[in-house]
Coordinates of N, CA and C in Angstrom, one line a residue:
X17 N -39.3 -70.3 92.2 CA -39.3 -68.8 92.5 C -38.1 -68.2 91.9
X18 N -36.8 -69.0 91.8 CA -35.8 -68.1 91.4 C -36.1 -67.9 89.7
X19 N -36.8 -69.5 89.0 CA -37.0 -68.9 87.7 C -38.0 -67.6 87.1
X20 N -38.6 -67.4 88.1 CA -40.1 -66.6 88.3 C -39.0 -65.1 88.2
X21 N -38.1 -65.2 89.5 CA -36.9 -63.8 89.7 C -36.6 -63.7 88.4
X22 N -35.8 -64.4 87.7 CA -35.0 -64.4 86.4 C -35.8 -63.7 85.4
X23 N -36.8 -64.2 85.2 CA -37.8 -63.8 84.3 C -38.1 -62.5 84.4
X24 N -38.4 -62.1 85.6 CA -39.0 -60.1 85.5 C -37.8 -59.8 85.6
X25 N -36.1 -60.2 86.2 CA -34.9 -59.3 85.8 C -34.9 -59.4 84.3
X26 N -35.0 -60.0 83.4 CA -35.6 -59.9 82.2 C -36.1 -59.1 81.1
X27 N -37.1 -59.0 82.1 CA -38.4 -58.0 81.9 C -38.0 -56.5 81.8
X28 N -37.6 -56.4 83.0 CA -37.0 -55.2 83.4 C -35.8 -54.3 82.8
X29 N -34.8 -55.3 81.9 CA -33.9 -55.3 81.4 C -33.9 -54.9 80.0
X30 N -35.2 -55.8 79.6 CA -36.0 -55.4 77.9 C -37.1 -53.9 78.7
X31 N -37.2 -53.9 79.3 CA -37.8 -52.5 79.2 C -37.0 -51.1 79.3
X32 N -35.4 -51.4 80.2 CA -34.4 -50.2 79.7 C -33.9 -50.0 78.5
X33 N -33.4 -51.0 77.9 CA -33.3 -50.9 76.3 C -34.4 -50.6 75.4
X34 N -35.8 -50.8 76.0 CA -36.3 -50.0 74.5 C -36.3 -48.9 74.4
X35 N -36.4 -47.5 75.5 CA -36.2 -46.4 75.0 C -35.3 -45.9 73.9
X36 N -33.8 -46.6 74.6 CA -32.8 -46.6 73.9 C -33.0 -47.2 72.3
X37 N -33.4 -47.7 72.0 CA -33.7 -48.2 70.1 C -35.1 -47.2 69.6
X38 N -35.8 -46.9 70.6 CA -36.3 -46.3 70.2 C -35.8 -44.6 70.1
X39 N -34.7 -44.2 70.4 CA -34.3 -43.2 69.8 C -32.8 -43.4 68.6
X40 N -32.3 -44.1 68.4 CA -31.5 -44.8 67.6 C -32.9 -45.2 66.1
X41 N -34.0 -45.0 66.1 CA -34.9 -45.7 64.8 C -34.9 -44.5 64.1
X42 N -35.5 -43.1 64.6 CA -35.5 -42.4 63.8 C -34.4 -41.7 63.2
X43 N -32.8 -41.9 63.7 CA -32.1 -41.3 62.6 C -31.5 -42.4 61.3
X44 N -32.4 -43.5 61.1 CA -32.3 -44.2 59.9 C -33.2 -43.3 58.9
X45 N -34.4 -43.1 59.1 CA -34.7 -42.0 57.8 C -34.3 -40.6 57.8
X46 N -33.5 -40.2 58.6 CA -33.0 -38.9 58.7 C -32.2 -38.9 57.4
X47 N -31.1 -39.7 57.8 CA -30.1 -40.5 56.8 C -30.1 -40.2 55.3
X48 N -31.8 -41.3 55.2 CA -32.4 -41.8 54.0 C -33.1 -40.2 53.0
X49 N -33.7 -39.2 53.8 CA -33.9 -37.6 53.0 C -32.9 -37.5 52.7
X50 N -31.6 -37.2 53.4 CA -30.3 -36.4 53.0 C -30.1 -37.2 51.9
X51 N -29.4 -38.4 51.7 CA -29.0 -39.1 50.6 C -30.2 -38.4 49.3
X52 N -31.5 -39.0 49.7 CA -32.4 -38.3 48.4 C -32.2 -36.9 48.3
X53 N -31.9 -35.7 49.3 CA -31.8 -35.0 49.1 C -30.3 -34.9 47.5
X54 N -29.6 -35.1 48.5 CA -28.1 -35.0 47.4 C -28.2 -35.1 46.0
X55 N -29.1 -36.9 46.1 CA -29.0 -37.3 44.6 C -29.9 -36.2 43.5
X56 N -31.2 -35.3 44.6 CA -31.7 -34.7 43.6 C -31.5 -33.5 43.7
X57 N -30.4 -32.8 44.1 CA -29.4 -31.7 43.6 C -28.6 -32.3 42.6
X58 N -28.0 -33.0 42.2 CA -27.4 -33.9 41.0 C -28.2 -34.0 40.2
X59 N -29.4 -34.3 40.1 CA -30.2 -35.1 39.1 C -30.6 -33.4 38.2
X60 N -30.5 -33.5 36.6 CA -30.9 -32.6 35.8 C -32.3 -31.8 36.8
X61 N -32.5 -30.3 36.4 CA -33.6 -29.9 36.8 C -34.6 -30.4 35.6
X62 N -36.2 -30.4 35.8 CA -37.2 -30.9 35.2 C -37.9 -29.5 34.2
X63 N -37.9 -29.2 33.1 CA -38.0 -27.4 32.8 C -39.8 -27.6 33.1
X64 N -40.1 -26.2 33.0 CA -41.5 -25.8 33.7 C -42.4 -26.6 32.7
X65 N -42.2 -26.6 31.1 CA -42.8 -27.3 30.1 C -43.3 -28.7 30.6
X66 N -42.6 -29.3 31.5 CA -42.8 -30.7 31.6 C -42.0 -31.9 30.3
X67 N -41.2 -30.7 29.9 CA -40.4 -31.6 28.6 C -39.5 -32.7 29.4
X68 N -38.4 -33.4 29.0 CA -37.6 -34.0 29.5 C -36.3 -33.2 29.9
X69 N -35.9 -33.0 31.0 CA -34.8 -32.3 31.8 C -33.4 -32.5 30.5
X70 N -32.8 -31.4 30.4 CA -31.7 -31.2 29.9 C -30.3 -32.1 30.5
X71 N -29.3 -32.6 29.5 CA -28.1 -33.4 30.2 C -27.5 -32.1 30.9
X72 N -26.4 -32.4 31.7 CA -25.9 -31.5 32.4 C -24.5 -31.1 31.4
X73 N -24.3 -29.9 31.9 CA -23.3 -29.1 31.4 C -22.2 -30.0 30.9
X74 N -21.7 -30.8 32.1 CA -20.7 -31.3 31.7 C -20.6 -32.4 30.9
X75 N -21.4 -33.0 30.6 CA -22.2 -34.1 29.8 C -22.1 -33.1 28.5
X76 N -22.7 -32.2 28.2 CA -23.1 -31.7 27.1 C -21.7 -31.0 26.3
X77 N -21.0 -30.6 27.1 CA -19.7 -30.4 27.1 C -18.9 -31.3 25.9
X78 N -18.9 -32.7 26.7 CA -18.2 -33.9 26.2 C -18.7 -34.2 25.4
X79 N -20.0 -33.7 25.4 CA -21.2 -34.2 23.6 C -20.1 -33.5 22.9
X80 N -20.1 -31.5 22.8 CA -19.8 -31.2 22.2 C -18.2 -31.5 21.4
X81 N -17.3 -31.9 22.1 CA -16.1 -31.8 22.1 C -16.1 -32.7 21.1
X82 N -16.5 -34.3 21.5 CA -16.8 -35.3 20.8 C -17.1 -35.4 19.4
X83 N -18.3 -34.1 19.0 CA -18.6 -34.0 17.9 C -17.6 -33.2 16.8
X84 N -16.5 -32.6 17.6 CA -15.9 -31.9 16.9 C -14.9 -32.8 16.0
X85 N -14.4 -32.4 14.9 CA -13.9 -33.5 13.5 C -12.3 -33.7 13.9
X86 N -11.5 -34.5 14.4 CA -10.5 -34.8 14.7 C -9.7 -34.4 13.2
X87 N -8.2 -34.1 14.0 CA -7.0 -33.5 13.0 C -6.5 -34.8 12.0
X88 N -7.0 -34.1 10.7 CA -6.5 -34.8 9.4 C -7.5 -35.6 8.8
X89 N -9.2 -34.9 9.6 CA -10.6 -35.3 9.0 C -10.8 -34.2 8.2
X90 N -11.6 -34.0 6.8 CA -11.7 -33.5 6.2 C -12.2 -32.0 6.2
X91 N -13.1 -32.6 7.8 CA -14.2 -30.9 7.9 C -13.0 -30.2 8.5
X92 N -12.3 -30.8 9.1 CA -11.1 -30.0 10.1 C -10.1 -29.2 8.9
X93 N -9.7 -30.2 8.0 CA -8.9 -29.6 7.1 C -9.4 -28.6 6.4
X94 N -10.8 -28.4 6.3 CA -11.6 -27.4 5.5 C -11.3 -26.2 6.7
X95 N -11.6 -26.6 7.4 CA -11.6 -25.1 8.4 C -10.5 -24.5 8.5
X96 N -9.4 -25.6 8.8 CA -8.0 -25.0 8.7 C -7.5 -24.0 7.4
X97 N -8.0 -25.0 6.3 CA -8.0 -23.8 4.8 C -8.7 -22.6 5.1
X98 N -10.0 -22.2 5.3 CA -10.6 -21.4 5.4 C -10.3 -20.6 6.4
X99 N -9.7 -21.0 7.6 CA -9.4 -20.1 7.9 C -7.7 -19.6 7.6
X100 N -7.0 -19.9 7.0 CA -5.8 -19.5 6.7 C -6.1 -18.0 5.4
X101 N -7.4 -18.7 4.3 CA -8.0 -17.8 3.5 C -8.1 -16.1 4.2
X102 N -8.9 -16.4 5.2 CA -9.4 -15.4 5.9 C -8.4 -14.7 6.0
X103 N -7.2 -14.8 7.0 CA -6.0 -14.0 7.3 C -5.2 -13.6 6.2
X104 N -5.3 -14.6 5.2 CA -4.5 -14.1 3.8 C -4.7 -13.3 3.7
X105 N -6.4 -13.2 3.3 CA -7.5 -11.6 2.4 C -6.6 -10.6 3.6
X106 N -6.8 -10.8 5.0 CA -6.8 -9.5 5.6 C -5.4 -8.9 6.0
X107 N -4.0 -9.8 5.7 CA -3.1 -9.4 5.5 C -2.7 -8.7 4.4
X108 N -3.4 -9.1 2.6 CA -3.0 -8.8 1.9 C -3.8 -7.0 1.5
X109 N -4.6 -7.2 2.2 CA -5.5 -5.5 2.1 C -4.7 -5.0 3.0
X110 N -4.1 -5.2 4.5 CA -3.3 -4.4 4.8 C -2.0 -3.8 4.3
X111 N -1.5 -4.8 3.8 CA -0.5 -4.7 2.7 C -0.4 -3.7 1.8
X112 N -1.7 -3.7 0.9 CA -1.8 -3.0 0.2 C -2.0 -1.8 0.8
X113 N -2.8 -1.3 1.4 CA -3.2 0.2 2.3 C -1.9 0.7 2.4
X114 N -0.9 -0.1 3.1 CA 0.5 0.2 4.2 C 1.3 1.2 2.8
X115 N 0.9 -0.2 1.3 CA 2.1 0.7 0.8 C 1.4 1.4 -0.2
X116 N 0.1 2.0 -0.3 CA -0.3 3.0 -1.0 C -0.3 4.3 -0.2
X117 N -0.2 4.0 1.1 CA 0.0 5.5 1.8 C 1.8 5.8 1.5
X118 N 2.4 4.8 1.8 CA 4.1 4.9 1.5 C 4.3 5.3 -0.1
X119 N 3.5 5.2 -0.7 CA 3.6 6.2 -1.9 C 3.0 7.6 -2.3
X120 N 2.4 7.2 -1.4 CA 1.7 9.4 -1.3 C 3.0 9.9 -1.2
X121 N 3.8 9.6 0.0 CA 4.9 10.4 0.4 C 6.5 10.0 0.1
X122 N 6.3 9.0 -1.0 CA 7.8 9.1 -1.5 C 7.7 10.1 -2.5
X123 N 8.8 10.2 -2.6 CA 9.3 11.5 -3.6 C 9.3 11.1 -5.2
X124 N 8.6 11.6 -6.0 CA 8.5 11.7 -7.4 C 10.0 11.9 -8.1
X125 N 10.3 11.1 -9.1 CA 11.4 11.7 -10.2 C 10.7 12.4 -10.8
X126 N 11.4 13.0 -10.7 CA 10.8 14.8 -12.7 C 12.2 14.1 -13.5
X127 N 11.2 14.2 -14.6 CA 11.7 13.8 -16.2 C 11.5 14.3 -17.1
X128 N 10.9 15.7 -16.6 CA 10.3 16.7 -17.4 C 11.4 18.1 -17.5
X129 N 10.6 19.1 -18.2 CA 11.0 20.0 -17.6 C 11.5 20.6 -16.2
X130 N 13.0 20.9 -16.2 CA 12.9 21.1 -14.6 C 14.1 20.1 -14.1
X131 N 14.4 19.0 -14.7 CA 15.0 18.1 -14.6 C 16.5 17.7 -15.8
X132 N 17.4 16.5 -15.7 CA 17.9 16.6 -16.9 C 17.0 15.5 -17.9
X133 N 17.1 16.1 -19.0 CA 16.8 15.2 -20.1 C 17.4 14.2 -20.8
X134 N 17.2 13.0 -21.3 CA 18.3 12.0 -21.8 C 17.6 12.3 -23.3
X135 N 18.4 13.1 -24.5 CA 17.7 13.4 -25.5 C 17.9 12.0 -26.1
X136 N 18.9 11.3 -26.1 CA 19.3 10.5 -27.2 C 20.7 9.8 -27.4
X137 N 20.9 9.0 -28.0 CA 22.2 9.0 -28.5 C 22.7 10.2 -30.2
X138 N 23.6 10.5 -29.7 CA 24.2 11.7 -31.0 C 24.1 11.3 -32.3
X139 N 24.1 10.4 -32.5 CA 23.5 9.4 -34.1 C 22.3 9.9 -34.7
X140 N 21.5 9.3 -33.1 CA 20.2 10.4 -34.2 C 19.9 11.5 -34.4
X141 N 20.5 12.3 -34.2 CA 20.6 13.7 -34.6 C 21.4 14.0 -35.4
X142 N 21.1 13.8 -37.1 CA 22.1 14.5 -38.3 C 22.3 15.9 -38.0
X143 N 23.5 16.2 -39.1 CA 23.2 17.5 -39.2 C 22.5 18.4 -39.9
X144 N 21.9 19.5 -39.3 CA 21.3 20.4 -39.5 C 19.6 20.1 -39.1
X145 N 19.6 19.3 -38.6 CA 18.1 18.7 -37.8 C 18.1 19.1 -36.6
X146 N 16.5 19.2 -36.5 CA 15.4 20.3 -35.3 C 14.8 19.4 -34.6
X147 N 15.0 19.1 -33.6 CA 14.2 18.0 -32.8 C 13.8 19.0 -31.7
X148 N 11.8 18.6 -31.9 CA 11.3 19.1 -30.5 C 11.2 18.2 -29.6
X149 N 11.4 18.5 -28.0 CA 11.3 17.5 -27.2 C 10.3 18.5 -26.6
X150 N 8.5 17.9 -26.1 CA 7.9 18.3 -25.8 C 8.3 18.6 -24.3
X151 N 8.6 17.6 -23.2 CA 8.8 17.6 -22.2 C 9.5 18.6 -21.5
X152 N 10.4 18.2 -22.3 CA 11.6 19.7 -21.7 C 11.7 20.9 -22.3
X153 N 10.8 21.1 -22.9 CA 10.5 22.3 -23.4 C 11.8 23.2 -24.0
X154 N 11.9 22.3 -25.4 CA 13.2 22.6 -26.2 C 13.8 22.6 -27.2
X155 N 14.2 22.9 -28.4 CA 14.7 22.5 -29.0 C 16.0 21.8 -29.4
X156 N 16.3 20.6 -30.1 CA 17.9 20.5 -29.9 C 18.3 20.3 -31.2
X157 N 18.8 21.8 -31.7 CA 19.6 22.1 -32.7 C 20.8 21.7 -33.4
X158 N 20.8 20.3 -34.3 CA 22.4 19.9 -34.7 C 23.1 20.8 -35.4
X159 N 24.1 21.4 -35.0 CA 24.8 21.9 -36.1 C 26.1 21.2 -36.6
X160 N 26.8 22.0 -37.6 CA 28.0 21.3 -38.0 C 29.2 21.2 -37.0
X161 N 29.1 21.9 -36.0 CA 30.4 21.9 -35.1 C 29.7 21.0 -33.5
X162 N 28.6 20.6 -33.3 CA 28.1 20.5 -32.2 C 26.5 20.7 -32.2
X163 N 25.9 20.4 -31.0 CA 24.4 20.6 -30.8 C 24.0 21.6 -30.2
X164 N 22.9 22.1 -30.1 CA 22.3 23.5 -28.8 C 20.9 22.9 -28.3
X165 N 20.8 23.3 -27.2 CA 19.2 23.0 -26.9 C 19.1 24.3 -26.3
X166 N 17.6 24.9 -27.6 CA 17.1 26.2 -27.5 C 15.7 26.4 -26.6
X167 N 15.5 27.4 -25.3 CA 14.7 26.9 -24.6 C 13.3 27.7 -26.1
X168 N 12.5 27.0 -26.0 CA 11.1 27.4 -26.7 C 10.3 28.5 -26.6
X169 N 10.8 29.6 -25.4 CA 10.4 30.2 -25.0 C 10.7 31.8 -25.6
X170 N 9.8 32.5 -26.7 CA 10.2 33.6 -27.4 C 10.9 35.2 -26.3
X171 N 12.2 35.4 -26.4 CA 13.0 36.4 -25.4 C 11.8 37.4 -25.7
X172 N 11.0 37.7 -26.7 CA 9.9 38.8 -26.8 C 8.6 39.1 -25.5
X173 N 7.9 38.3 -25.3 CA 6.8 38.3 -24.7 C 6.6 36.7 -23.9
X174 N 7.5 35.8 -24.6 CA 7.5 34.3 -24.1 C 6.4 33.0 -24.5
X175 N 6.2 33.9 -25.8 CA 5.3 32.9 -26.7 C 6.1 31.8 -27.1
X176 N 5.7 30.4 -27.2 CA 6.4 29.7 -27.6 C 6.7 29.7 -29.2
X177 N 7.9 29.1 -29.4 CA 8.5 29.5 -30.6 C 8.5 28.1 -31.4
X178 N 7.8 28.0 -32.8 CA 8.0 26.7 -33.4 C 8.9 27.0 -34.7
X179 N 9.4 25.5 -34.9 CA 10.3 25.9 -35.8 C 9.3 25.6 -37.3
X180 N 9.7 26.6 -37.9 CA 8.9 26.5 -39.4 C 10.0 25.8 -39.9
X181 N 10.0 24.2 -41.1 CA 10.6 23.1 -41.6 C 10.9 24.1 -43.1
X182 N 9.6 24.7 -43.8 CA 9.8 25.4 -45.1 C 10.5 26.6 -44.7
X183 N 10.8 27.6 -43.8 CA 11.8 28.5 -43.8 C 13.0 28.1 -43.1
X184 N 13.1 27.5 -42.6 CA 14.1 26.9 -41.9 C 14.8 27.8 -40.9
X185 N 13.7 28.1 -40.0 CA 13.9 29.5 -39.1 C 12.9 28.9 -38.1
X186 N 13.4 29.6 -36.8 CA 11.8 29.7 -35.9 C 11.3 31.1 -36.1
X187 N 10.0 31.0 -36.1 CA 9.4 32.1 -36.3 C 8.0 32.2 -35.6
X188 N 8.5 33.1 -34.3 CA 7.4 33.3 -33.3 C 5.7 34.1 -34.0
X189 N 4.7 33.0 -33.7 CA 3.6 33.5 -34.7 C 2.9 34.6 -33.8
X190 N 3.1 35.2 -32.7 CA 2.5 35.9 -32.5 C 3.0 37.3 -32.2
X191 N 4.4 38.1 -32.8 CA 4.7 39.0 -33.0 C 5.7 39.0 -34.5
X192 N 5.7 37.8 -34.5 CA 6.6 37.7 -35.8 C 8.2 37.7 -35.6
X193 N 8.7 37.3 -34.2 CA 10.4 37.5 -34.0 C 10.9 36.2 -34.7
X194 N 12.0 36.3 -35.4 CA 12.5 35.2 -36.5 C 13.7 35.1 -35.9
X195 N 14.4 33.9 -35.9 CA 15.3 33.4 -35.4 C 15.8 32.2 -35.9
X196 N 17.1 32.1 -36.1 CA 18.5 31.1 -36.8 C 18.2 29.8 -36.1
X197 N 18.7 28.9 -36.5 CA 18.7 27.5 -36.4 C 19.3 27.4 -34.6
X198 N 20.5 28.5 -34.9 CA 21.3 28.9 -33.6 C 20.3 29.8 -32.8
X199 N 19.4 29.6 -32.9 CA 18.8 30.7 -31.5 C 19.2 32.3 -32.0
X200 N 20.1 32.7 -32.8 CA 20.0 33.9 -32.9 C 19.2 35.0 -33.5
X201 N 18.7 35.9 -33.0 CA 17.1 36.4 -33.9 C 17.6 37.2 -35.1
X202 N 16.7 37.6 -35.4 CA 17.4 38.6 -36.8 C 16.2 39.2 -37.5
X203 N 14.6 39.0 -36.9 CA 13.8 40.0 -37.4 C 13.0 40.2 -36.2
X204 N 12.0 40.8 -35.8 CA 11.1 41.0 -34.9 C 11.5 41.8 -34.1
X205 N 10.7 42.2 -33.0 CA 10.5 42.7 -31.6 C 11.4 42.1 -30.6
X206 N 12.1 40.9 -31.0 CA 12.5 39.4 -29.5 C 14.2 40.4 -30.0
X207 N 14.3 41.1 -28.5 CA 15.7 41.8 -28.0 C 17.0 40.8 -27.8
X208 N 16.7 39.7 -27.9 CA 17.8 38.9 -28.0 C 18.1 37.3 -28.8
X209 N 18.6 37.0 -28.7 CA 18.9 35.5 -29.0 C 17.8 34.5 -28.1
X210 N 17.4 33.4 -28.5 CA 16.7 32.3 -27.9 C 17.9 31.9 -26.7
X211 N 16.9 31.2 -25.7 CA 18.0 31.1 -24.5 C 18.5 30.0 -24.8
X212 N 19.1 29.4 -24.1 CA 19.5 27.7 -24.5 C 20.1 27.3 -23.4
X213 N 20.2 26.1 -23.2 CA 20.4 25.1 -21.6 C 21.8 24.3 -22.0
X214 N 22.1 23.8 -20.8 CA 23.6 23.6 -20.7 C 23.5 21.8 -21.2
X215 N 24.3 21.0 -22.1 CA 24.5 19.9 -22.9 C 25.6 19.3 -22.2
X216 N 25.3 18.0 -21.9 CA 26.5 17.3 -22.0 C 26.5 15.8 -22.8
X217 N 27.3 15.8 -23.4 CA 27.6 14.2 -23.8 C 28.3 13.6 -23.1
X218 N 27.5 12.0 -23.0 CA 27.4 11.2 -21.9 C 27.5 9.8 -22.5
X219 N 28.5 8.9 -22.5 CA 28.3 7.9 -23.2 C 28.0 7.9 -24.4
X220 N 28.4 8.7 -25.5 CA 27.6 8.9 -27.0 C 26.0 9.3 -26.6
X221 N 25.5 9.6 -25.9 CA 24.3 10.2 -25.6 C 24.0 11.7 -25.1
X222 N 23.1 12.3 -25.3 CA 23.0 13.8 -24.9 C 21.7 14.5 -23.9
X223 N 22.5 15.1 -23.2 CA 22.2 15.2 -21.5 C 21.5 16.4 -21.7
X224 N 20.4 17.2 -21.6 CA 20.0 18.3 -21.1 C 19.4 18.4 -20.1
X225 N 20.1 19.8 -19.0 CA 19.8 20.2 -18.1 C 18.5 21.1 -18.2
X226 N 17.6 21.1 -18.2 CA 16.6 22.0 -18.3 C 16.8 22.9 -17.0
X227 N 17.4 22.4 -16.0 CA 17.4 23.4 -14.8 C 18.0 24.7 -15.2
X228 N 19.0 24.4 -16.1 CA 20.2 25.5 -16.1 C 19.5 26.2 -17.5
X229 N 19.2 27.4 -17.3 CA 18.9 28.0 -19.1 C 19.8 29.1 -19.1
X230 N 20.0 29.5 -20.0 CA 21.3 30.9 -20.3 C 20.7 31.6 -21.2
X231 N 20.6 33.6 -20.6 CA 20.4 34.2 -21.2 C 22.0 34.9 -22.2
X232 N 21.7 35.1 -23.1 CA 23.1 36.0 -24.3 C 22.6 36.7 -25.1
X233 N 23.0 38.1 -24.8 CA 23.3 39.1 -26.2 C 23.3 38.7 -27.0
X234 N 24.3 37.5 -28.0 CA 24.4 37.2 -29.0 C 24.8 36.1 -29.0
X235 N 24.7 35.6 -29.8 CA 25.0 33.8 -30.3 C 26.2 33.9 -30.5
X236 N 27.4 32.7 -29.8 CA 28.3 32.5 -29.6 C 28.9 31.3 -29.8
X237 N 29.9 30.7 -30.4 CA 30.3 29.1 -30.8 C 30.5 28.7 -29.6
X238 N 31.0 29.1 -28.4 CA 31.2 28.4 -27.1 C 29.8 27.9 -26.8
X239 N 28.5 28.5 -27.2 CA 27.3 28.0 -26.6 C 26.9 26.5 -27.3
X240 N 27.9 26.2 -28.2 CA 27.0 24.7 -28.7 C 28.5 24.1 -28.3
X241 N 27.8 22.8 -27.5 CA 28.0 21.4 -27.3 C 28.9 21.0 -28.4
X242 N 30.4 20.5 -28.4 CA 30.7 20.2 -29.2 C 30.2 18.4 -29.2
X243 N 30.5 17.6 -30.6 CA 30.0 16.0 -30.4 C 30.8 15.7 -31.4

């Protein structure tokens, strides 16, 4: 009898514990979705094509880095040249721009008219020789005591005045006013002497001011430059 007892306390004992395992079974596959869930949030998506799923970002990443040419491989060195090329060109056009506008607005020398002239050294001018200087609009007359620089410009009407070599005169061709080696006139219409600009010798060299011109009554030995 008592083993008979034993046996259904037993019984009785396996029948309170099975509820209990039976609610402990189902959160083993609860478990088992979430894990599958996880892994296939991780896993590449599949594209609509049915092609094979792309590597992930970060995978592709490390492809790319990988593939790039390590420092002191030759495609690297190419690039590095090429690209130094690049900034050269576009430094050197800026360059250029910067200082073609910085010369619009620097200031020009006059070496013309208007300015002083460097005629020469005094050597080359013998005496009794006519030298035209186009620029400065002038003559520079050697004489025996000194030089003149006559402005070109006839005192008559302001025709310019050439010197004729076979009369050995200037002789304005468009009213006929004649005038001395010295600027002084002596036939025509032209009411005065040729003007003439202020000379200096400079180093055995001869300086005309074209700025400065001088009107005179009459031709005067103080007006020539002595040398």
């Amino acid at each position: 009898m008592a083993s008979e007892q034993a046996g259904k306390d037993r019984a009785e004992a396996a029948d309170r514990q099975a509820p209990a395992r039976a609610q402990v079974t189902p959160a083993a596959p609860q478990a088992s979705r979430q894990a599958a869930a996880a892994a296939t949030a991780q896993a590449p998506a599949r594209p609509a094509d049915g092609s094979a799923p792309s590597p992930p970002r970060a995978a592709a990443a490390g492809a790319a880095r990988a593939a790039e040419p390590a420092p002191g491989d030759p495609e690297m060195r190419r690039r590095i040249l090429m690209r130094w090329l690049m900034w050269g060109s576009a430094f050197v056009f800026f360059a250029q721009s910067a200082l073609a506008g910085l010369a619009m607005f620097w200031p020009r020398r006059v070496l013309g008219f208007g300015s002083k002239v460097d005629a020469g050294p005094v050597s080359s001018f013998p005496a009794g020789s006519v030298t035209k200087f186009r620029e400065g609009k002038f003559w520079l007359s050697r004489l025996d005591n000194g030089v003149i620089a006559l402005y070109w410009r006839c005192t008559h009407l302001g025709c310019t005045v050439p010197w004729r070599e076979d009369e050995q005169l200037f002789h304005c061709p468009c009213h006929g006013s004649i005038y001395e080696r010295t600027g002084q006139n002596i036939a025509g219409p032209a009411p005065r002497p040729l003007d003439y600009m202020t000379v200096e010798i400079v180093n055995g060299r001869i300086i005309v001011n074209t700025r400065e011109i001088h009107e005179r009554a009459v031709h005067l030995p103080q007006h020539v430059t002595p040398v």
